[in-house]
Short mmCIF file of C-alpha atoms in Angstrom, two decimals:
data_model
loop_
_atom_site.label_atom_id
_atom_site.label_comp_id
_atom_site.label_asym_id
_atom_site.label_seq_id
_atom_site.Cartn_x
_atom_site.Cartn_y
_atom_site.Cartn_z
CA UNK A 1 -3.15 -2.07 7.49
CA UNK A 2 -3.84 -3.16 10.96
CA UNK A 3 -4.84 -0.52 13.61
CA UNK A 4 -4.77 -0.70 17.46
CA UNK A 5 -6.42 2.12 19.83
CA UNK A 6 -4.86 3.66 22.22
CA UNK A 7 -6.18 3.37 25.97
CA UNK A 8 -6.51 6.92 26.43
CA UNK A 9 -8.06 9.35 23.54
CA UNK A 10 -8.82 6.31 21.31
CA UNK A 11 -6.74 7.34 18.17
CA UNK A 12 -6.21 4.60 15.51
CA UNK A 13 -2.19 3.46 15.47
CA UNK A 14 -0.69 1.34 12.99
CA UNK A 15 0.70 -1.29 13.90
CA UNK A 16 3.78 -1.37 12.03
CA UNK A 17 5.60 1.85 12.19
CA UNK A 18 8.47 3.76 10.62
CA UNK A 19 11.97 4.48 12.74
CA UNK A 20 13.90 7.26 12.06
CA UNK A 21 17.64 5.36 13.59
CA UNK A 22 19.80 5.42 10.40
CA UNK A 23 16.78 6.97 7.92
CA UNK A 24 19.23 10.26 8.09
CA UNK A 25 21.85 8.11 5.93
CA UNK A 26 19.63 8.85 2.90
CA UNK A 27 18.99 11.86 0.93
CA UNK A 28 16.30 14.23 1.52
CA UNK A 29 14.06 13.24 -0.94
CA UNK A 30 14.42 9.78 -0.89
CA UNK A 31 13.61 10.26 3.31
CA UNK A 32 10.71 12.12 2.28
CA UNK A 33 9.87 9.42 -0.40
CA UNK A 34 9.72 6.78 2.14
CA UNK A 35 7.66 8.47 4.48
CA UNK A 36 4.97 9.60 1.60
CA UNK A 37 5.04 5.56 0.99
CA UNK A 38 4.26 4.84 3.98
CA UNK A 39 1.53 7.02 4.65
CA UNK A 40 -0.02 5.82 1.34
CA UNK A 41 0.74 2.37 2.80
CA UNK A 42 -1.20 3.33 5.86
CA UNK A 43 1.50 3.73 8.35
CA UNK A 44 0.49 6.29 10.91
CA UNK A 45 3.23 5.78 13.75
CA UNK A 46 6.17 7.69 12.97
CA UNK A 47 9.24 7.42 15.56
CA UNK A 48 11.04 10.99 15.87
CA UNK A 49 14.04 9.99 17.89
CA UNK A 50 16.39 11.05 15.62
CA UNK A 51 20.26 11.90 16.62
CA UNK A 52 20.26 14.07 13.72
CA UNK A 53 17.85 16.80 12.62
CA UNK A 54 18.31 15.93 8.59
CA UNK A 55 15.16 13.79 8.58
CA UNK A 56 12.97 16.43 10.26
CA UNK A 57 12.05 18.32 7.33
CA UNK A 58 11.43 15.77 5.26
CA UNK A 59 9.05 14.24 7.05
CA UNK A 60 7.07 17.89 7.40
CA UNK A 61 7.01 18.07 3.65
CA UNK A 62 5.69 14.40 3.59
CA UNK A 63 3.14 15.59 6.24
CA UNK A 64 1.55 18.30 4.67
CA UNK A 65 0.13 15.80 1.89
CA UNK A 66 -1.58 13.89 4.55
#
């Protein structure tokens, strides 16, 4: 995976991220599936802006592996 810093605080970011748009279509586990996948993959940038609050927990459960 390919990292860029930030400008400010110097933290890592991938460079490819994950969007959480239409992720809420999709059960539970398989949202929390994905995002475990991608963290194994590497993928550190997560986008939040969700219109629904389904995906939320998932991606806490995911979290607390990593």
């Amino acid at each position: 995976m390919e990292y860029r810093k930030l400008p400010h605080g110097g933290e890592a970011i991938s460079v490819i991220g994950l969007g959480t748009s239409s992720i809420q279509a999709s059960s539970e586990k398989e949202i929390q599936e994905t995002v475990e996948t991608a963290a194994e993959q590497g993928i550190n940038y997560f986008d939040m802006a969700s219109a629904e609050s389904k995906p939320f927990a998932a991606y806490g459960r995911a979290c607390l592996l990593y």
